[in-house]
Tab-separated table of C-alpha atoms in Angstrom:
chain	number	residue	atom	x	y	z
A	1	UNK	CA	2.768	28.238	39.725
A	2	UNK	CA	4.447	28.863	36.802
A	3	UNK	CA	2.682	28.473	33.590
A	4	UNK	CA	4.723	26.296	31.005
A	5	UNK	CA	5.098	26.899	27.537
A	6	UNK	CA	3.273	25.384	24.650
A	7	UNK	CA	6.303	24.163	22.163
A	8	UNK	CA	5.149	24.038	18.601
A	9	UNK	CA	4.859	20.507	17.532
A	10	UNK	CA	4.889	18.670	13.923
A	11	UNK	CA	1.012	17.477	14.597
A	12	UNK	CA	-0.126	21.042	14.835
A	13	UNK	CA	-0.563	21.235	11.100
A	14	UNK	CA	-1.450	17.517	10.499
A	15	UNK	CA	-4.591	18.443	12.909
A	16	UNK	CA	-5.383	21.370	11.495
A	17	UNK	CA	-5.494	19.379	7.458
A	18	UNK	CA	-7.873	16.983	9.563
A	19	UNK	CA	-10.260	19.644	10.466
A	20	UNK	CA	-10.125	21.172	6.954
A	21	UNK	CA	-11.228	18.151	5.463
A	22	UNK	CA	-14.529	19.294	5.090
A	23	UNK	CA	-16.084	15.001	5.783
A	24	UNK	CA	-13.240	14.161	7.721
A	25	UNK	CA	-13.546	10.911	10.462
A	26	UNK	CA	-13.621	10.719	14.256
A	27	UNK	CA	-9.667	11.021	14.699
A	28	UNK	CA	-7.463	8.727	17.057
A	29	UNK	CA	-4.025	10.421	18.108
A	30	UNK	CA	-1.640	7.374	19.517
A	31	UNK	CA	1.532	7.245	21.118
A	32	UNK	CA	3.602	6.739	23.863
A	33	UNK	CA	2.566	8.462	26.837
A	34	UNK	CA	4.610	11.588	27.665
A	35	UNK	CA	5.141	12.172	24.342
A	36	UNK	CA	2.529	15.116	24.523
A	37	UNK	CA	-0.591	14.024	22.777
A	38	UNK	CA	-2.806	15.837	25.201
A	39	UNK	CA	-0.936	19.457	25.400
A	40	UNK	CA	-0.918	19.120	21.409
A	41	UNK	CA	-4.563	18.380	21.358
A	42	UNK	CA	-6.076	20.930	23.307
A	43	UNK	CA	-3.712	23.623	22.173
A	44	UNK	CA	-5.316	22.870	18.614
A	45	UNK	CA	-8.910	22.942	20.216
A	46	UNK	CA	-8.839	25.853	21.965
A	47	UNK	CA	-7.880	27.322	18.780
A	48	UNK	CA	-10.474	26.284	16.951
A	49	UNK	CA	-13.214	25.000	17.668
A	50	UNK	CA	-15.927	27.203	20.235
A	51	UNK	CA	-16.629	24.836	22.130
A	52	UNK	CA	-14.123	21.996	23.468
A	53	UNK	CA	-15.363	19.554	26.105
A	54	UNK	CA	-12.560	17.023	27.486
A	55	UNK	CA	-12.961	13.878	28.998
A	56	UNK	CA	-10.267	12.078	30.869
A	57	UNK	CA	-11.132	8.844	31.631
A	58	UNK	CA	-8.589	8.773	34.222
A	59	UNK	CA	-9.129	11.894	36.227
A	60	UNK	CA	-12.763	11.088	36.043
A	61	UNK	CA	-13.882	7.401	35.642
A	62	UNK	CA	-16.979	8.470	36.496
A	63	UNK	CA	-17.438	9.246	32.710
A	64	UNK	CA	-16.771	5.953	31.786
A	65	UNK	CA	-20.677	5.150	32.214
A	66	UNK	CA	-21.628	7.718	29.131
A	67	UNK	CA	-21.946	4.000	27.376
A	68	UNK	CA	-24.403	2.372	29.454
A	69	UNK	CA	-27.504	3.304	27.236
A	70	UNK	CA	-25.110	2.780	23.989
A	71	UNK	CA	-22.613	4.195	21.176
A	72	UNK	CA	-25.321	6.462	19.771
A	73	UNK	CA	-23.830	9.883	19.641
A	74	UNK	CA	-27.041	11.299	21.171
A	75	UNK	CA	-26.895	9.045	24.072
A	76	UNK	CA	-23.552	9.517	24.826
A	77	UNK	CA	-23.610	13.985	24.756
A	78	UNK	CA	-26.884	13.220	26.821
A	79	UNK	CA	-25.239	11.075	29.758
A	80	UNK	CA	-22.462	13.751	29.202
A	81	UNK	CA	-24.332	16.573	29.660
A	82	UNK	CA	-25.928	14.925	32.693
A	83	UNK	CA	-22.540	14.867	34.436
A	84	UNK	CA	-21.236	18.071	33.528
A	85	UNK	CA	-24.450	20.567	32.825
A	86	UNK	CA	-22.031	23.393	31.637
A	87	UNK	CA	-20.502	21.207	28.833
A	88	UNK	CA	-22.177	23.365	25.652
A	89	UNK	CA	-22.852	21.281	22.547
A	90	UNK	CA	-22.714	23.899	19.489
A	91	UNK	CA	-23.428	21.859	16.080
A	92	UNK	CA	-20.296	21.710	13.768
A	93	UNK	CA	-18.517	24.552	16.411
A	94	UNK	CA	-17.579	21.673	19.120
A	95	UNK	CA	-14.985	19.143	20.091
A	96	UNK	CA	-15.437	16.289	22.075
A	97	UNK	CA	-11.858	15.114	23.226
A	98	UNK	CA	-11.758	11.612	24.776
A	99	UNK	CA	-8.163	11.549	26.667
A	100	UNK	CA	-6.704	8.386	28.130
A	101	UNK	CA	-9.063	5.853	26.218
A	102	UNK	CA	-6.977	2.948	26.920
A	103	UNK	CA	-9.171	3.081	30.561
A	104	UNK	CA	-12.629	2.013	28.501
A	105	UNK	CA	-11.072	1.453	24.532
A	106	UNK	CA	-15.313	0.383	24.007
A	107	UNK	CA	-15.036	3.867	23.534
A	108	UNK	CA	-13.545	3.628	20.052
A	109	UNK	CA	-17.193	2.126	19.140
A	110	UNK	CA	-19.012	4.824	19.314
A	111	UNK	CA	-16.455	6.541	16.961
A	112	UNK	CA	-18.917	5.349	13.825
A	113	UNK	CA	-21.727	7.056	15.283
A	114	UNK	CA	-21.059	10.159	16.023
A	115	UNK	CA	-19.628	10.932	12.449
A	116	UNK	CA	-22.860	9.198	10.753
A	117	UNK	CA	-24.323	11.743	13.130
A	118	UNK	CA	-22.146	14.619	11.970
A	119	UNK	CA	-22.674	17.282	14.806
A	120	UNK	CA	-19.444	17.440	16.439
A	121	UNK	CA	-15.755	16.539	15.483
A	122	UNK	CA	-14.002	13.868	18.229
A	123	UNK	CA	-10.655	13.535	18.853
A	124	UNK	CA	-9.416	10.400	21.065
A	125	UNK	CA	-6.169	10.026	22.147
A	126	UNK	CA	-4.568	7.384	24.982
A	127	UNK	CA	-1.282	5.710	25.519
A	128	UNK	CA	-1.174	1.548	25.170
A	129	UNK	CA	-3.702	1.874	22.350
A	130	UNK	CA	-1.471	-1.346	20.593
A	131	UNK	CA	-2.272	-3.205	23.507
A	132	UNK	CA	-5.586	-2.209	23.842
A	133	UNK	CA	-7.519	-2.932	20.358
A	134	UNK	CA	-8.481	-6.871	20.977
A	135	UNK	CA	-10.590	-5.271	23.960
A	136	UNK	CA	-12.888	-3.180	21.314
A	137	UNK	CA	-16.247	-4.961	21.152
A	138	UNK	CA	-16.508	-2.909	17.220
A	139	UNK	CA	-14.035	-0.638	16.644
A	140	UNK	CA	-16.102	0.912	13.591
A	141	UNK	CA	-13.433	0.099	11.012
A	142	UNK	CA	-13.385	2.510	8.280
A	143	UNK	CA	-15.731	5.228	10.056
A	144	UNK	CA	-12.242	6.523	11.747
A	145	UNK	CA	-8.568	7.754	11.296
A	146	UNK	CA	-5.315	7.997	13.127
A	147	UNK	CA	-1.964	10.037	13.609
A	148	UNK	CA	0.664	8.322	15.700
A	149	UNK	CA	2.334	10.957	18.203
A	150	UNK	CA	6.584	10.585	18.300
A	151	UNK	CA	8.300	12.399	20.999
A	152	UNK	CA	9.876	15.929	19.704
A	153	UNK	CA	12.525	15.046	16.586
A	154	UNK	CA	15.637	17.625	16.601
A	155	UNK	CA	13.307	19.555	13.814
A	156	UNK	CA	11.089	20.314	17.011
A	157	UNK	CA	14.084	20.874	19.390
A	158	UNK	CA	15.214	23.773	17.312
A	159	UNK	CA	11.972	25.454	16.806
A	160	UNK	CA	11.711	25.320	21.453
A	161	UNK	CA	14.977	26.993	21.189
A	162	UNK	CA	13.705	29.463	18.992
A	163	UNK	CA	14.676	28.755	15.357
A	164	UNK	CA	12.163	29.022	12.898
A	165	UNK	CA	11.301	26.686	9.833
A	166	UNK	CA	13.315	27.650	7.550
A	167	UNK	CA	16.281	26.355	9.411
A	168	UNK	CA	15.227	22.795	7.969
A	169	UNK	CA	15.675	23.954	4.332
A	170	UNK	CA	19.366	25.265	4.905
A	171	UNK	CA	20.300	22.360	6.515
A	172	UNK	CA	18.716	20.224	3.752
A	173	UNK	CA	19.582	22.478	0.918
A	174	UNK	CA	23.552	21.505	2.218
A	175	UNK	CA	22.697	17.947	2.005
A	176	UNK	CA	21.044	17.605	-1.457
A	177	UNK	CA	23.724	20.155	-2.609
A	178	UNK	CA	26.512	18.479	-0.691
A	179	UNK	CA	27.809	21.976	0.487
A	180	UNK	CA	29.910	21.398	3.400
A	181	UNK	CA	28.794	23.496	6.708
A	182	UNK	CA	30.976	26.208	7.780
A	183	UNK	CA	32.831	25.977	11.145
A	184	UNK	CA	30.346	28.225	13.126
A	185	UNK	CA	27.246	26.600	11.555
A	186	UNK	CA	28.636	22.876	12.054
A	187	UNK	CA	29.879	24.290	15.520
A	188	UNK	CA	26.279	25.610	16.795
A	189	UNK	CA	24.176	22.489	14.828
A	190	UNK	CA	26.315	20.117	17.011
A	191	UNK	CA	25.850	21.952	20.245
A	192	UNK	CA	22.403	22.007	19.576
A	193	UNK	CA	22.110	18.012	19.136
A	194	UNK	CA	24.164	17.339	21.982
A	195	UNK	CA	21.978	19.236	23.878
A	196	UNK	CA	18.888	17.145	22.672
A	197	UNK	CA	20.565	13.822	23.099
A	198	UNK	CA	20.704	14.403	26.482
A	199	UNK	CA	17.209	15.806	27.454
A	200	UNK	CA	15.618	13.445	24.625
A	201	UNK	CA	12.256	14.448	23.066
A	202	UNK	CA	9.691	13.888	25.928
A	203	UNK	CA	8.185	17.707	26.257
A	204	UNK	CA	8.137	17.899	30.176
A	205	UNK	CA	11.967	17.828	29.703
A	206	UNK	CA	12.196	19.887	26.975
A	207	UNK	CA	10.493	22.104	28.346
A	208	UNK	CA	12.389	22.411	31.684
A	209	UNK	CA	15.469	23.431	29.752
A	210	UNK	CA	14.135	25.394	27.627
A	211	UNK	CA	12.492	27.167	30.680
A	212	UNK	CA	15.778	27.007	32.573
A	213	UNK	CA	18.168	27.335	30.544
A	214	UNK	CA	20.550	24.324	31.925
A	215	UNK	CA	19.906	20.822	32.461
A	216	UNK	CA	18.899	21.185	36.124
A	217	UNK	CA	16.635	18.514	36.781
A	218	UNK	CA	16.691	16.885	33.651
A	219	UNK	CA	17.801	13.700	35.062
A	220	UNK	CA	15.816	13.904	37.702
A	221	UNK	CA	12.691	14.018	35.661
A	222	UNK	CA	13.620	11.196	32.983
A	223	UNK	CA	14.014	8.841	36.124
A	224	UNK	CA	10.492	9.992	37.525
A	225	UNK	CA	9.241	9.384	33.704
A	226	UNK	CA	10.885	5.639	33.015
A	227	UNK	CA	9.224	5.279	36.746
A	228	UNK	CA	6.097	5.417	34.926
A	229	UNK	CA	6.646	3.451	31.863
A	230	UNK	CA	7.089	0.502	34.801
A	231	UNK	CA	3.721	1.295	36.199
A	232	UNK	CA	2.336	1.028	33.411
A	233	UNK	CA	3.197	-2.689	33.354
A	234	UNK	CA	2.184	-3.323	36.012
A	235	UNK	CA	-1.398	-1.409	35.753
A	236	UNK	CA	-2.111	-2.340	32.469
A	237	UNK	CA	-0.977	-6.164	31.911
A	238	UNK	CA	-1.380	-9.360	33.529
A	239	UNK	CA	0.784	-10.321	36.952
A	240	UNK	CA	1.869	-13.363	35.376
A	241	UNK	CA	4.155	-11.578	32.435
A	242	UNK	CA	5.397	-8.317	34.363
A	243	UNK	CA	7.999	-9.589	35.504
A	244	UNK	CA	9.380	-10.472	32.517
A	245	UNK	CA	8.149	-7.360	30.377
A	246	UNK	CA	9.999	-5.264	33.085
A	247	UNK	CA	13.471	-7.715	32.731
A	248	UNK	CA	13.014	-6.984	28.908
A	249	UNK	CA	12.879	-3.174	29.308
A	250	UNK	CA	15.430	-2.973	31.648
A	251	UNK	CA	17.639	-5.195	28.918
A	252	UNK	CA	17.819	-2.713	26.278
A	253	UNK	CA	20.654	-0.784	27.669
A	254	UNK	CA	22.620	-3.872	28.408
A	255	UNK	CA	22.088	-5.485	24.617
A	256	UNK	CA	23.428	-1.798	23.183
A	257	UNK	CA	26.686	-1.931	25.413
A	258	UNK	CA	27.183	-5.443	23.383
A	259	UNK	CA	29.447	-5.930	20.197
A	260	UNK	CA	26.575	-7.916	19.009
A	261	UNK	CA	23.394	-6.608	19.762
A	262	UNK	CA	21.008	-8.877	18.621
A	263	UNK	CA	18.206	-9.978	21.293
A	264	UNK	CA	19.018	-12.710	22.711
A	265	UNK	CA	16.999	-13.970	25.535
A	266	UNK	CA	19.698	-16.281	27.321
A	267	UNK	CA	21.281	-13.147	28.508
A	268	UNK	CA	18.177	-12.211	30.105
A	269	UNK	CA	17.313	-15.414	31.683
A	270	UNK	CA	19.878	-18.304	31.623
A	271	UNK	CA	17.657	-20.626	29.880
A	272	UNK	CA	15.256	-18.256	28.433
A	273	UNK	CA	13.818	-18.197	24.845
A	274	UNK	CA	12.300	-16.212	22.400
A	275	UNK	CA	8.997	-17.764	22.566
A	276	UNK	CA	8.985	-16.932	25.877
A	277	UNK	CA	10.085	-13.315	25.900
A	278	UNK	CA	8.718	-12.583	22.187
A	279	UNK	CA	4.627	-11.386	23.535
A	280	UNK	CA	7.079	-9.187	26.282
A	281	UNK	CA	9.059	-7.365	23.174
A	282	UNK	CA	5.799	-6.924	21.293
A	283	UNK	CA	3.590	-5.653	24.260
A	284	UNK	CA	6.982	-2.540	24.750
A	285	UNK	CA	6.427	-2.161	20.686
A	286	UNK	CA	2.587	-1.975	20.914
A	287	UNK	CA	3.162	0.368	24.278
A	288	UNK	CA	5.409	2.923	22.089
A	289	UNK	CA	8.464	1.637	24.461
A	290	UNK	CA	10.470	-0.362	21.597
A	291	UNK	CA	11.972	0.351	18.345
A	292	UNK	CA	12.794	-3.016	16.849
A	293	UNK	CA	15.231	-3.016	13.851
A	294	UNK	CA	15.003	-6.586	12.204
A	295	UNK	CA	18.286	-8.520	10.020
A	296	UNK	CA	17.198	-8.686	6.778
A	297	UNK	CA	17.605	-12.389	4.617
A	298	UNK	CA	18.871	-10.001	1.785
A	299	UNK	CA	19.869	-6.388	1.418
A	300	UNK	CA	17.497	-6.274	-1.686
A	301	UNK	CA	13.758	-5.018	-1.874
A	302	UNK	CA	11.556	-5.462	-0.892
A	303	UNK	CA	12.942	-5.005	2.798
A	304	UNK	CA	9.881	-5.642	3.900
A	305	UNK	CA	8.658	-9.380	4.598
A	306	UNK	CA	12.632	-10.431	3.537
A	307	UNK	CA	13.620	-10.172	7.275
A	308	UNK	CA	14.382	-13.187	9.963
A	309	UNK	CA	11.974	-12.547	12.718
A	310	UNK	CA	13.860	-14.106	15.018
A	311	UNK	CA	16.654	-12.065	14.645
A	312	UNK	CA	16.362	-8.467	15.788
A	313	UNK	CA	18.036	-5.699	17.615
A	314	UNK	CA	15.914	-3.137	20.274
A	315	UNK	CA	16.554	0.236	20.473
A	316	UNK	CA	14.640	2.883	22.482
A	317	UNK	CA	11.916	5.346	21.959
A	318	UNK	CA	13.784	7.993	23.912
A	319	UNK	CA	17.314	8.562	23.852
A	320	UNK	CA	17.349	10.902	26.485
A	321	UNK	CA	15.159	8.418	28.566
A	322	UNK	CA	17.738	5.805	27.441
A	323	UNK	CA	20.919	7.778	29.202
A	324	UNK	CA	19.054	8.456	31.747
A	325	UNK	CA	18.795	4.240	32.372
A	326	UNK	CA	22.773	4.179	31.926
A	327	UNK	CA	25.471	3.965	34.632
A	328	UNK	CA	26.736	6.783	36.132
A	329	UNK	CA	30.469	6.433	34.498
A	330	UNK	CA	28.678	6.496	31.095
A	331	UNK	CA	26.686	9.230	31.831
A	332	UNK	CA	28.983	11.104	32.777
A	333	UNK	CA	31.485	10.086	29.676
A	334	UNK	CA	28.605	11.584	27.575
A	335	UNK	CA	27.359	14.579	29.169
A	336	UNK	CA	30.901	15.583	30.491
A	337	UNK	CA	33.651	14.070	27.393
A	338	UNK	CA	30.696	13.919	24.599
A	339	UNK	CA	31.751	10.662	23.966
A	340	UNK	CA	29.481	9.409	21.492
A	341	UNK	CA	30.869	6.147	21.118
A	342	UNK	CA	29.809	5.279	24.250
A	343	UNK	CA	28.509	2.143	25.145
A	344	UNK	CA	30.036	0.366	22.077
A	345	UNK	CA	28.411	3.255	19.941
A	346	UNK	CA	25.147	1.503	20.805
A	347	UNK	CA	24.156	5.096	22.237
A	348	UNK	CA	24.564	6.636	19.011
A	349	UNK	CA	22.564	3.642	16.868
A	350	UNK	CA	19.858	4.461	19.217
A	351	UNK	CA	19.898	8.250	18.153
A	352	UNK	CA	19.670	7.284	14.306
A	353	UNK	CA	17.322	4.728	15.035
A	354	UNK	CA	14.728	7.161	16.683
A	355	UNK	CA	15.525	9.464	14.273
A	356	UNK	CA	14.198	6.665	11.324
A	357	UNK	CA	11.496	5.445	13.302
A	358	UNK	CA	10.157	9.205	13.896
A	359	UNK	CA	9.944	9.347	9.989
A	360	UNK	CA	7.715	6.794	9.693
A	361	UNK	CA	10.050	4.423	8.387
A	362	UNK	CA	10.475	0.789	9.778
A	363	UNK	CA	13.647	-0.299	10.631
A	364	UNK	CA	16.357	-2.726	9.600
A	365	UNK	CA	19.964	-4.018	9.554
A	366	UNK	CA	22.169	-6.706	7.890
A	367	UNK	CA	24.961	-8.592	9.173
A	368	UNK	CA	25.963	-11.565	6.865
A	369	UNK	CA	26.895	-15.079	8.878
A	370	UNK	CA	29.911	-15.873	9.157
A	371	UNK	CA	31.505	-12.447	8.255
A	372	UNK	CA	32.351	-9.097	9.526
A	373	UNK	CA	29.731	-7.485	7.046
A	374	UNK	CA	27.696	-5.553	9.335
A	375	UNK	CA	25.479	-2.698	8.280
A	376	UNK	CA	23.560	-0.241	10.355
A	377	UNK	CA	20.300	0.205	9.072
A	378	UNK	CA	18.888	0.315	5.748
A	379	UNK	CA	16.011	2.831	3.788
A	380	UNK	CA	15.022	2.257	0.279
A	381	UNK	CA	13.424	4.694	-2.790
A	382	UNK	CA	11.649	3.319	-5.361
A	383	UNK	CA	13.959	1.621	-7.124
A	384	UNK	CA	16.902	1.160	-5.083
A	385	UNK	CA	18.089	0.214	-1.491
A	386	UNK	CA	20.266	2.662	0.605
A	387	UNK	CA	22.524	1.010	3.319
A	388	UNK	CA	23.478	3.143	5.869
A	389	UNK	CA	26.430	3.216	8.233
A	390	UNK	CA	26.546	5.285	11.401
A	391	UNK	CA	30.378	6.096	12.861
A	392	UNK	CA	30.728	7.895	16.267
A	393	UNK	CA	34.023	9.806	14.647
A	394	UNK	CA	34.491	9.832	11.280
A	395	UNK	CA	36.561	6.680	10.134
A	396	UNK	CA	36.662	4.172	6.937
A	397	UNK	CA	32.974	2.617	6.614
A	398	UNK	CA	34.485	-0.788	5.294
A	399	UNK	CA	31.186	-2.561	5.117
A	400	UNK	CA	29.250	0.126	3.300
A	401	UNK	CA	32.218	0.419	0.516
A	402	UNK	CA	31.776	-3.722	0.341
A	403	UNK	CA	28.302	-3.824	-0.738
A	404	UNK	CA	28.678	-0.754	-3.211
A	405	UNK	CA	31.061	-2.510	-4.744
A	406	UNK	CA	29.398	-6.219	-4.521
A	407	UNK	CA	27.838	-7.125	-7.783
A	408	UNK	CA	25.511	-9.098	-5.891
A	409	UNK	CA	23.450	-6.120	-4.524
A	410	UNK	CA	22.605	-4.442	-7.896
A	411	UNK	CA	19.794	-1.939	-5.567
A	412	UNK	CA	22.304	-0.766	-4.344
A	413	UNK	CA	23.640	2.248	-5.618
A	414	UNK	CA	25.254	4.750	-3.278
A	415	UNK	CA	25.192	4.619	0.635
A	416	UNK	CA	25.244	7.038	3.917
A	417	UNK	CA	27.506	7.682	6.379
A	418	UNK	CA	26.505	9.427	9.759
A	419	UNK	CA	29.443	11.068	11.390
A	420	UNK	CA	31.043	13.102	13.893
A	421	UNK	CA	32.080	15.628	11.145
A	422	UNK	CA	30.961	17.590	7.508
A	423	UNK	CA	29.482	16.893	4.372
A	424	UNK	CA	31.114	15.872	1.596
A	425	UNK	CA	30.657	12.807	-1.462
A	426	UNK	CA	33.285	10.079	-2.359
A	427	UNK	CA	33.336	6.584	-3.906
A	428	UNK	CA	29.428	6.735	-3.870
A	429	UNK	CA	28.752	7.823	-0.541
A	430	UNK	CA	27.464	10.923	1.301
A	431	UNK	CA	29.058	11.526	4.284
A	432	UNK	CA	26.347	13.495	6.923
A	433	UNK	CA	26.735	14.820	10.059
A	434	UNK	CA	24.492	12.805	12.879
A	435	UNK	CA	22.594	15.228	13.134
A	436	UNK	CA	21.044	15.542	9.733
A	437	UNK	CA	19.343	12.131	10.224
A	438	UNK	CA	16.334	13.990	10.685
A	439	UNK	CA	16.085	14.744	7.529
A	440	UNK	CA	17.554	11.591	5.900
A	441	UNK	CA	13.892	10.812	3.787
A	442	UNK	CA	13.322	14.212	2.684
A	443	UNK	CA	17.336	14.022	1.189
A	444	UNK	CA	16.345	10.430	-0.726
A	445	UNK	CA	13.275	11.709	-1.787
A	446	UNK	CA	14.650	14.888	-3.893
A	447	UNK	CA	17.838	12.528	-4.223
């Protein structure tokens, strides 16, 4: 069997300033599943901590009855110790790792206990944890903390393929200083993020290309994986709305091949409606499944709360997972032409969108009634509001020139273009490559 590699991953250091935070909380690592929450987590244990004693809830329900007699921390390591006698309990050298909580979330209770008991660090970590909370009985609030788990950004694609930190700073450095990239560099960056458009950032297929060199059974595996996002429906929520979660999932795709791709439920179901399919689009978004990017009244801040919330678009968590859901001729246009416009240039909204949502930022567009004023998405600094227009070549951005110029949006003060091409500054707007959207906070913050 051949042992697979452990690719360095963003959380590596945010779990190591946990542990150095000398009265830090019971820690909750959420996500999507796949996204490699586990792999991350024991990586970091075995690492550091002498003793590391891992309980999946799935691979052995049996441990689900370590709450019978309570949430006490010593009643719990004492049922656990009864089930496993080797499991060694070494005050303030030990790690208790709860995997796959979303199979008893009660868990999450004891969470206050063990750190007013202070012996051991915990780490708990599941998949469907946003569907999951109601079911707490206590859920300790305030005795715990959290990290949510994206898959692998391009930032983490690089370092698999062997490039080291510092590769972030040149590309960022060019960006800030709008020096455009050479040929070779612009070349080799876009190779790169072709490359991780197709395998997306789920680590099992990462990691097969990395280990293989090609993308031989990369397809293969992102069917097997959006196989199990569909179980999941159907293990973890009621008969009565899988249907209809599974209809909604299997929408996406269709709504980004559309000129307009708002939600709309009538194309799902003739007479459907959004009270109907709205609990199925929150239940993907609580799951990790959906990134929903919402029209805003106004493109003024706050852009939070000045959104309609019945008007949205869904992207994606995964664009590989996402081509992978395509049909064949598209496919094929993409991995074969690199056609990026693909699909409307849905395909490539879902690649910036990703890239936004996997910097913590929440996501939104703006498309005025009764015009053609459309605009991608939208970030904001302190002061001012940054539209942002995303091109699959590298033509006129005739909406993100209109409200530069409109006296009406005074936040607004320059704007972004994502392109199939270099760097460069005109008329108030900074014309990226697509595949600096990685870094597009960490440009408006020294910006």
């Amino acid at each position: 069997m051949i042992k697979k590699k452990y690719l360095k991953r963003k959380i590596d250091n945010q779990l190591l300033t946990w542990k150095e935070n000398i009265d830090h909380f019971p820690l909750i690592v959420s996500g999507a599943r796949q996204v490699g929450k586990s792999s991350s987590i024991l990586h970091f244990a075995h690492d550091y901590y002498e003793s590391v004693i891992e309980i999946n809830f799935i691979d052995h329900p049996e441990y689900k009855q370590i709450i019978e007699n309570g949430y006490s921390a010593t009643s719990i390591t004492k049922l656990i110790s009864l089930l496993n006698p080797h499991a060694k309990f070494i005050e303030n050298r030990t790690l208790i790792f709860f995997d796959e909580i979303q199979e008893i979330p009660d868990i999450l209770t004891s969470l206050k206990f063990f750190y007013l008991d202070g012996r051991y660090d915990v780490i708990c970590s599941g998949s469907l944890l946003g569907v999951h909370y109601e079911m707490v009985k206590s859920f300790g609030v305030g005795y715990s903390t959290s990290i949510k788990m994206h898959a692998m950004d391009f930032e983490e694609f690089l370092w698999a393929n062997g490039y080291g930190e510092e590769i972030k700073d040149d590309i960022l450095a060019h960006m800030i200083n709008v020096v455009p990239f050479s040929e070779i560099e612009l070349r080799k960056y876009y190779s790169l993020f072709f490359d991780f458009c197709i395998t997306g950032g789920l680590p099992r297929v990462v990691e097969n290309y990395i280990r293989k060199g090609t993308f031989e059974n990369c397809l293969q595996l992102q069917k097997d994986l959006v196989t199990e996002y569909k179980k999941d429906v159907a293990k973890y929520h009621e008969k009565l709305d899988q249907i209809r979660i599974l209809n909604t999932f299997e929408s996406i795709p269709i709504f980004l091949s559309k000129e307009n791709k708002k939600f709309m439920p009538s194309q799902i179901r003739k007479k459907g409606t959004l009270d109907e399919y709205m609990p199925c689009i929150q239940w993907l978004k609580d799951a990790g499944l959906a990134l929903l990017c919402h029209n805003l009244k106004s493109p003024q801040i706050p852009l939070q709360g000045n959104y309609d919330e019945e008007k949205f678009k869904i992207y994606f968590f995964d664009t590989g997972l996402l081509l992978s859901m395509l049909d064949p001729e598209s496919q094929q246009d993409f991995r074969v032409n690199r056609n990026f416009g693909i699909y409307k240039g849905g395909l490539y909204e879902n690649i910036i969108a990703e890239a936004i949502s996997k910097q913590e930022r929440a996501l939104f567009y703006y498309k005025k009634e009764n015009s053609t004023l459309e605009e991608d998405f939208f970030l904001r600094t302190e002061d001012s509001v940054v539209p942002i227009e995303v091109k699959a070549g590298n033509n006129k951005a005739k909406s993100l020139e209109a409200l530069i110029k409109s006296r009406s949006y005074s936040e607004i003060r320059f704007g972004i273009k994502l392109t199939n091409g270099n760097i460069g500054y005109n008329s108030q707007i900074y014309t990226l490559p697509h595949f600096t959207s990685f870094l597009l906070t960490s440009f408006l913050e020294e910006k």
